[in-house]
CSV table of C-alpha atoms in Angstrom, one decimal:
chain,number,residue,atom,x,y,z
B,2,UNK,CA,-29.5,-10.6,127.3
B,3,UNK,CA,-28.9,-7.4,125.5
B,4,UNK,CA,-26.6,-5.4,127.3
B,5,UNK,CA,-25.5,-2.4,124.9
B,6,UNK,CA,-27.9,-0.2,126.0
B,7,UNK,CA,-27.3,-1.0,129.6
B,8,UNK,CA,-23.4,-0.2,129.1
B,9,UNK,CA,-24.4,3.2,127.5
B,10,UNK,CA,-25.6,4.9,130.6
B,11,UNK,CA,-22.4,6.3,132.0
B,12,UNK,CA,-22.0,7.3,135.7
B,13,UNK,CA,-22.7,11.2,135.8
B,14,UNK,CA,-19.6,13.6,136.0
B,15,UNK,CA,-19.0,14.9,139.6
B,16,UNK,CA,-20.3,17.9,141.3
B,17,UNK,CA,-18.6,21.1,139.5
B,18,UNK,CA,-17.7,22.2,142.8
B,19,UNK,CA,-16.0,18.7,143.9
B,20,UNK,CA,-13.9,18.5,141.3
B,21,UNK,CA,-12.3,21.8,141.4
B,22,UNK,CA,-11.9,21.6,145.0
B,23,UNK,CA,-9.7,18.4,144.9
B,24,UNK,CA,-7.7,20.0,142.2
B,25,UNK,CA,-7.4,23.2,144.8
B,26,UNK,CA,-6.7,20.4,147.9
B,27,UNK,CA,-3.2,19.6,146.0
B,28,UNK,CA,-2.3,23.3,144.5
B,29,UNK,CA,-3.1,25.7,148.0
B,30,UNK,CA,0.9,26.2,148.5
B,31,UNK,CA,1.2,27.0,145.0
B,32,UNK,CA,2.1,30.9,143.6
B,33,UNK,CA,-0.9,33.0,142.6
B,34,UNK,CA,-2.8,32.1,140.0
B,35,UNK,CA,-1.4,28.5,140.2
B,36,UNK,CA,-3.5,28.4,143.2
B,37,UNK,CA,-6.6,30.0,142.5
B,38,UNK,CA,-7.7,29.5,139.2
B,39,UNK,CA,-9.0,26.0,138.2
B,40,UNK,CA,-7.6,26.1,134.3
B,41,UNK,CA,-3.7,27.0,135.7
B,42,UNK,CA,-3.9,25.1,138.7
B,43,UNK,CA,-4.9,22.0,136.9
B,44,UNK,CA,-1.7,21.7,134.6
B,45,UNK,CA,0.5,23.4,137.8
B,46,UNK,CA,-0.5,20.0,139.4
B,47,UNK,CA,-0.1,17.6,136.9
B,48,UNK,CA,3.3,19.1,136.7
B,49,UNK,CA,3.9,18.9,139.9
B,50,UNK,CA,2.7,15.1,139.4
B,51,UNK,CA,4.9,14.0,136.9
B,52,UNK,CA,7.9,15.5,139.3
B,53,UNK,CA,6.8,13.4,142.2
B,54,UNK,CA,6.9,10.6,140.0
B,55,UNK,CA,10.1,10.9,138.1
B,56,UNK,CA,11.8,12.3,141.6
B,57,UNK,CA,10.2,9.1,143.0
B,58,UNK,CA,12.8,6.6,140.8
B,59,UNK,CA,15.5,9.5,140.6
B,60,UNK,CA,15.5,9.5,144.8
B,61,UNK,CA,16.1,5.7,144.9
B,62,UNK,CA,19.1,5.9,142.7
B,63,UNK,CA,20.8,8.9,144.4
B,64,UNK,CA,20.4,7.3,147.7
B,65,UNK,CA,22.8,4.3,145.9
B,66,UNK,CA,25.0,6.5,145.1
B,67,UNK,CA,25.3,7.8,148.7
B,68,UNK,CA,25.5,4.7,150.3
B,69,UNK,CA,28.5,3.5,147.9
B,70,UNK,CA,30.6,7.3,148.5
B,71,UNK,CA,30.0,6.6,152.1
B,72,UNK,CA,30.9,2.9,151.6
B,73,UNK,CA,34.0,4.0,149.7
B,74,UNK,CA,35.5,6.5,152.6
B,75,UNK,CA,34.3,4.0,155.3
B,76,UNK,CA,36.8,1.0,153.8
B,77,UNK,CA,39.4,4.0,152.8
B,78,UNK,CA,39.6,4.2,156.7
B,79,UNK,CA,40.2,0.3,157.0
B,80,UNK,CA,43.1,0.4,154.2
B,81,UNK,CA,40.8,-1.2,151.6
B,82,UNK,CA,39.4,-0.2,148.0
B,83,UNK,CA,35.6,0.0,147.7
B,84,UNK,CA,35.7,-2.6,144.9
B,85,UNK,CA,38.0,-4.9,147.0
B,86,UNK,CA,35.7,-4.7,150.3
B,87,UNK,CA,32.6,-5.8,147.3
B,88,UNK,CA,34.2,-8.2,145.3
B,89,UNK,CA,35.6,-9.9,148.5
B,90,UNK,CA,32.2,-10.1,150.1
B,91,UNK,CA,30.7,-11.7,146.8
B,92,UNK,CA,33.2,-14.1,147.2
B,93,UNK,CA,33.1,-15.2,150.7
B,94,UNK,CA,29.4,-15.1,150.5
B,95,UNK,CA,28.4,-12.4,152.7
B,96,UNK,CA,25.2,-11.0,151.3
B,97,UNK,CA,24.8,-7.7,153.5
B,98,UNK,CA,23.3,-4.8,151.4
B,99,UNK,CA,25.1,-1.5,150.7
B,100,UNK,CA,22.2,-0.3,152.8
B,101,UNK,CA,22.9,-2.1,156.1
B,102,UNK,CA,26.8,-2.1,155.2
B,103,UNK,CA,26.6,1.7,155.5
B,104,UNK,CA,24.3,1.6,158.8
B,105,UNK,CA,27.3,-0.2,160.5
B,106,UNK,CA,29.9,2.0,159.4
B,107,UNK,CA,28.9,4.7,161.0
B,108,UNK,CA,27.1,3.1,164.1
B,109,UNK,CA,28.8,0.0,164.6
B,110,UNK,CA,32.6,0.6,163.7
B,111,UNK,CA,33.8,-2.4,165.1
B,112,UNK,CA,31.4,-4.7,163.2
B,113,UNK,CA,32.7,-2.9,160.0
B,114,UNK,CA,36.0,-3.4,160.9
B,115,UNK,CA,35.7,-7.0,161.2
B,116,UNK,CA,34.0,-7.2,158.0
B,117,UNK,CA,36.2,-5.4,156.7
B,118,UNK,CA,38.8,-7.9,157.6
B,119,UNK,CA,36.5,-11.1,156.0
B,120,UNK,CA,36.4,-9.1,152.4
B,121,UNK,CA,40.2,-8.2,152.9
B,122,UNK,CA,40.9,-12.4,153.4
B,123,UNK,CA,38.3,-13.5,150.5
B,124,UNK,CA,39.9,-10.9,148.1
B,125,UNK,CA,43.3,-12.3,148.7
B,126,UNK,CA,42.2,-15.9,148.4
B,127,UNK,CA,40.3,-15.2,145.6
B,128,UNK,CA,43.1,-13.7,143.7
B,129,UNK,CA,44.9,-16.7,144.6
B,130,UNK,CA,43.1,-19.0,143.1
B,131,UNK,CA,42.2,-17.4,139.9
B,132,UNK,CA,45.6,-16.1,139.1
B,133,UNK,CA,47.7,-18.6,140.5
B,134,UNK,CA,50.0,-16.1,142.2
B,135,UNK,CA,51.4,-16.8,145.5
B,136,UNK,CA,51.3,-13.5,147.6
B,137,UNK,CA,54.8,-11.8,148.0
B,138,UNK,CA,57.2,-13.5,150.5
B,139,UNK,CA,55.1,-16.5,151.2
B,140,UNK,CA,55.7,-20.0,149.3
B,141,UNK,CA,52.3,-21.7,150.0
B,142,UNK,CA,52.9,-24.2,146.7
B,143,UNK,CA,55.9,-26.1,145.6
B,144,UNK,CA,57.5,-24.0,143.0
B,145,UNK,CA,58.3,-26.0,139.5
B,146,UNK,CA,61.8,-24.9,137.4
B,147,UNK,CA,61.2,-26.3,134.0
F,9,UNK,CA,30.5,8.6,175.3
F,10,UNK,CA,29.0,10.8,178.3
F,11,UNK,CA,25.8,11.7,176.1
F,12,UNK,CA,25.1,11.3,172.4
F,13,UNK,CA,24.9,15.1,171.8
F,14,UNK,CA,28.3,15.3,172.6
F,15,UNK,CA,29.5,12.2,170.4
F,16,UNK,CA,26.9,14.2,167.6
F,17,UNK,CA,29.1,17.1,168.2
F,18,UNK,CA,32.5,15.8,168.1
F,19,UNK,CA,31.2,13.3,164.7
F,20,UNK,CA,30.8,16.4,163.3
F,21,UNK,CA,33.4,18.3,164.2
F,22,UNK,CA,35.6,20.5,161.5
F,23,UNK,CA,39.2,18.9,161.5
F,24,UNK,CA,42.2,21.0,160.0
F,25,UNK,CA,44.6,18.7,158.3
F,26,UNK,CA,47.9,19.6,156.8
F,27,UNK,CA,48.8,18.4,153.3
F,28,UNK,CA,52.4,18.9,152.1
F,29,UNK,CA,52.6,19.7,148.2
F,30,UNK,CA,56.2,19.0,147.5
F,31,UNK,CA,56.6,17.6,144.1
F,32,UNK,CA,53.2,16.1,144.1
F,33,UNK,CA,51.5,16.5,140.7
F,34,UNK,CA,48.8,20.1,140.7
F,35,UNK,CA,45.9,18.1,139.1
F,36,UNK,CA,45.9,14.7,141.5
F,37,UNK,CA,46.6,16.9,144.4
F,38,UNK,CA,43.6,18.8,144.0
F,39,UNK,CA,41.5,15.9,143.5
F,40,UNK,CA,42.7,14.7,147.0
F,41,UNK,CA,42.1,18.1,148.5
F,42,UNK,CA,38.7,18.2,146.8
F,43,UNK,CA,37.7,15.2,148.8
F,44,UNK,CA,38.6,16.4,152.5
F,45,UNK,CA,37.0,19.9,151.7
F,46,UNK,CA,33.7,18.6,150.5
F,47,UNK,CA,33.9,16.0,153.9
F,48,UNK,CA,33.8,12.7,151.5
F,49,UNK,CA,36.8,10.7,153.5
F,50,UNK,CA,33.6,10.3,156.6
F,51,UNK,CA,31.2,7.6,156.4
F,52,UNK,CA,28.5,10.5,157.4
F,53,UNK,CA,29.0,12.6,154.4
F,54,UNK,CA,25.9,14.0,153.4
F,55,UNK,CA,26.1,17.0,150.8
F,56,UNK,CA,23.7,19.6,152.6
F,57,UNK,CA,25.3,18.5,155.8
F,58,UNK,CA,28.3,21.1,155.7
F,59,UNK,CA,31.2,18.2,156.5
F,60,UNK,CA,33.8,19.6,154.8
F,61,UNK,CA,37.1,20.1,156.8
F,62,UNK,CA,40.0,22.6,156.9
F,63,UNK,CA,43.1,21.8,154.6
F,64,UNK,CA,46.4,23.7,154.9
F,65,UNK,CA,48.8,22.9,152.2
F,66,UNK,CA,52.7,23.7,152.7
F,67,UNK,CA,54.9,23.8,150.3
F,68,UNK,CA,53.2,24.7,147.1
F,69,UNK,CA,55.9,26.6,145.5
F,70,UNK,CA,57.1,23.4,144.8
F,71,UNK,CA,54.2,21.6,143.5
F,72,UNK,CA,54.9,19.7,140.0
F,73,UNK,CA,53.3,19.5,136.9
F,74,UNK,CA,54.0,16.6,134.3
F,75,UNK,CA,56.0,16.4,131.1
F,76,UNK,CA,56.2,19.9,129.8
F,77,UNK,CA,53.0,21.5,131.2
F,78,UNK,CA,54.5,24.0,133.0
F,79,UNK,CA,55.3,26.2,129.5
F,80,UNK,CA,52.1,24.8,128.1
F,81,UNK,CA,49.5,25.5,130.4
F,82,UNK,CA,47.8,28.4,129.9
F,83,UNK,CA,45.8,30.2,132.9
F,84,UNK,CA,43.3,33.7,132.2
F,85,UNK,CA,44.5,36.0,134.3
F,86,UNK,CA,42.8,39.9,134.9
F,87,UNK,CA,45.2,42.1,134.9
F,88,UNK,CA,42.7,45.1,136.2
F,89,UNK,CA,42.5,47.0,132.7
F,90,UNK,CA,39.2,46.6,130.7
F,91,UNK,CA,39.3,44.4,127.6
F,92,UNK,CA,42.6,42.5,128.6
F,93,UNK,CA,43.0,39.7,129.9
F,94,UNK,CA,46.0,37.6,129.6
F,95,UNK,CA,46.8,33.8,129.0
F,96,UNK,CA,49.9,33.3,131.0
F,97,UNK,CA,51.6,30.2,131.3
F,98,UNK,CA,51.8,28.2,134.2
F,99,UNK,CA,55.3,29.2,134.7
F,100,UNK,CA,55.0,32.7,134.9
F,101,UNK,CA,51.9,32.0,137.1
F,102,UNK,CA,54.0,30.4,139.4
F,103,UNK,CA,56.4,33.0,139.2
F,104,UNK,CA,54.1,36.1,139.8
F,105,UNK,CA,52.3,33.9,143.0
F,106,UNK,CA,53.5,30.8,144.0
F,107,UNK,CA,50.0,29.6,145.5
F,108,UNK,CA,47.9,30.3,142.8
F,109,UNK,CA,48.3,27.9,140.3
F,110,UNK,CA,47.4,25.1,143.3
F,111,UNK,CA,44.4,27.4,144.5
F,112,UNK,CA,43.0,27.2,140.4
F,113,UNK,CA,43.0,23.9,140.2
F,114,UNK,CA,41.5,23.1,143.3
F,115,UNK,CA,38.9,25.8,142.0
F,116,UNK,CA,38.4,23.7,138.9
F,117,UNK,CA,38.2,20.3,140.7
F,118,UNK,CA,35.3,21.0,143.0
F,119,UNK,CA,31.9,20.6,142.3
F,120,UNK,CA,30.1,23.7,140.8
F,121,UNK,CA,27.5,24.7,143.0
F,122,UNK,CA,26.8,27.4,145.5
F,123,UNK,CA,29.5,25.8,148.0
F,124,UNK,CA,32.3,25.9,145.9
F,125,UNK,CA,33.5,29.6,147.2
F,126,UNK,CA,32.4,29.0,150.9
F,127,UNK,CA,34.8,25.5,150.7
F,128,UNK,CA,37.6,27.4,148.6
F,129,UNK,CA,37.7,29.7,152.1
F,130,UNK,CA,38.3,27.1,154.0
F,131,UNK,CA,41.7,26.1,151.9
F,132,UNK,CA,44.8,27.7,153.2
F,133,UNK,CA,47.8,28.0,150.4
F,134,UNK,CA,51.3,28.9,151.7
F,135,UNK,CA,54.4,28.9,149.6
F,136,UNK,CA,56.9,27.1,152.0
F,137,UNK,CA,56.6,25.8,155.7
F,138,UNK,CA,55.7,29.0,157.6
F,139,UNK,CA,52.5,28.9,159.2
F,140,UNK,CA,51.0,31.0,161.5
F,141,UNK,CA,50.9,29.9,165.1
F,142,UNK,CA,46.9,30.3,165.0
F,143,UNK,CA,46.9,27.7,162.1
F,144,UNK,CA,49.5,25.3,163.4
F,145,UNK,CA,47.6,25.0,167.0
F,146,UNK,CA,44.7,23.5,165.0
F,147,UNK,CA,45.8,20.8,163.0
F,148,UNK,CA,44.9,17.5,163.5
F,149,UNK,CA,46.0,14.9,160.4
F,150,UNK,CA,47.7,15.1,157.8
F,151,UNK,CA,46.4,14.2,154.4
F,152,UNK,CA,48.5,11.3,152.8
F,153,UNK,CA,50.6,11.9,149.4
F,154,UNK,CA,49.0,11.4,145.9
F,155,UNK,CA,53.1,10.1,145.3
F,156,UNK,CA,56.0,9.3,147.5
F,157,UNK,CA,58.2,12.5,146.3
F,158,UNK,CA,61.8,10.1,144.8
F,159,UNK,CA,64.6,10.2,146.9
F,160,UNK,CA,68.2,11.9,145.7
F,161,UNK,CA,71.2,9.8,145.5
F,162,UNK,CA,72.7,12.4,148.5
F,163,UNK,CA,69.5,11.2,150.3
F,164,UNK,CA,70.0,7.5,150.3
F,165,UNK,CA,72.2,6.4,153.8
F,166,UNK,CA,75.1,4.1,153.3
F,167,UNK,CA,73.2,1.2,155.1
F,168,UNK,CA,70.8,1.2,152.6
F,169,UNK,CA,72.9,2.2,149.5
F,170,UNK,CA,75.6,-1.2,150.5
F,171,UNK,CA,71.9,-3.4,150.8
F,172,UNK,CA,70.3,-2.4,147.7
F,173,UNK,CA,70.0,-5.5,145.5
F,174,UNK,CA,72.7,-6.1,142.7
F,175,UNK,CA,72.2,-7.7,139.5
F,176,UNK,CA,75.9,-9.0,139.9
F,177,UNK,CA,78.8,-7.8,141.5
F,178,UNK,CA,82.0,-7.4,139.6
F,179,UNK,CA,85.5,-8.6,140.2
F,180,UNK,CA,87.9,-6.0,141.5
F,181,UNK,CA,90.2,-5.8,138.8
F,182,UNK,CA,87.1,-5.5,136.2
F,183,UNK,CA,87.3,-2.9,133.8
F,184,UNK,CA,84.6,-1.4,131.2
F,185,UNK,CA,86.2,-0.9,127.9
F,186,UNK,CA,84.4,2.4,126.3
């Protein structure tokens, strides 16, 4: 079946009118001209686009970075580094996101307390085992003079 | 908690913490101070919420600098006239007002953004341990030390001078020959 022709016809462009007015739907809180007139308004909202988009990715890694300060002054408050209350987490397994970490910190100090505590044991068992040193005033292994 | 506006209001709630600067290093000290101005020590720090807290530092005539950066340091100072301005050492800073050179490098260490001159407000500099009784009825905490300032020979009690571990102990009739 011969279909060229058929894929010529295009769909016709929209109503003058339309098209403008969805352009003027995004820019109506824009400043003078930016609003009004189609030619300015149409690259003040493309602009305004590509911000939305960039702030978009921009937004998810700022709101990291607050979670880990508030992270970081939450185990200050229980004694512990940030890395340590991370790294002993890993190690014992406990895979709570920064997200909900930070959610109980400030509304459920007790929790955090507690798991503060679990990443505080892990850390030091883990150092244990991958140093071989025996924490200070404790003999948990028989000591070898050679 | 009688109602959650109240716990909202006391969460939020500016604290005035003392911080004592004897013979703690400018630069590290500043960086601590930094911290509890801009509010980052609370879980709920937020930087448009204003969460900062007062910090009143004692003691800053005797705040230390490392190695020799007291003659080397050089601070830009106004002196009032046009077209001179002078590069004084930290010394002589320190000399002509004994809470400045602590007060610049706090300036230096905060973040540079429209806050920075509201939170330096909130930082209260004096020279040794006289406070004014409005000031000292506020405090809450104190901010711990960037370093444990070392102790003097004089300072060390006799308990703890006889228990100090000893490599060996010599005979009495042991002489050092020179």
């Amino acid at each position: 079946m011969f279909l060229t022709l058929a894929r010529y016809v295009r769909t016709p462009p929209p109503d003058r009118w339309w098209k403008r007015r969805y352009v003027f739907n995004n820019t109506w809180r824009f400043w003078g001209r930016h609003r009004n007139c189609y030619k300015i308004a149409i690259q003040s909202m493309q602009h305004a686009w590509r911000q939305a988009k960039k702030g978009r990715r921009e937004k998810k890694r700022f709101v990291r970075g607050l979670w880990i300060e508030r992270l970081k002054a939450a185990s200050e408050e229980h004694g512990l580094p940030y890395e340590h209350l991370v790294v002993g987490l890993d190690m014992a397994q406990v895979q709570i996101d920064r997200k909900v970490l930070t959610h109980l910190a400030i509304y459920e100090p007790k929790t955090f307390k507690s798991i503060a505590e679990i990443a505080r044991i892990s850390y030091g068992e883990g150092l244990m085992a991958a140093t071989g040193k025996q924490p200070e005033g404790v003999f948990t292994r028989i000591v070898r003079w050679e | 908690m009688a109602s959650r506006v109240q716990q909202h209001w006391l969460t939020f709630s500016r604290m005035w913490l003392l911080c004592d600067a004897r013979w703690q290093p400018a630069p590290e000290l500043a960086k601590r101070i930094c911290k509890y101005l801009e509010g980052r020590h609370k879980p709920v720090y937020h930087p448009l919420s204003d969460c900062g807290d007062h910090v009143v530092v004692i003691n800053t005539k005797e705040v230390a600098f490392e190695k020799n950066q007291w003659e080397k340091k050089l601070y830009a100072v106004n002196t009032g006239y046009k077209n001179t301005m002078i590069a004084m050492s930290a010394k002589d800073f320190h000399r002509m007002d004994p809470t400045k050179v602590l007060e610049r490098e706090v300036y230096s260490e905060l973040p540079k953004n429209g806050q920075r001159k509201s939170l330096m407000t909130r930082l209260h500099l004096f020279a040794d341990e006289n406070i004014p009784d409005n000031i000292k009825e506020n405090l809450v905490d104190i901010i711990p030390p960037v370093m444990e300032p070392p102790k003097r020979l004089d300072e060390f009690t006799e308990e703890e001078k006889a228990s100090w571990p000893r490599l060996f102990i010599p005979p009495a009739d042991y002489k050092p020959s020179d």
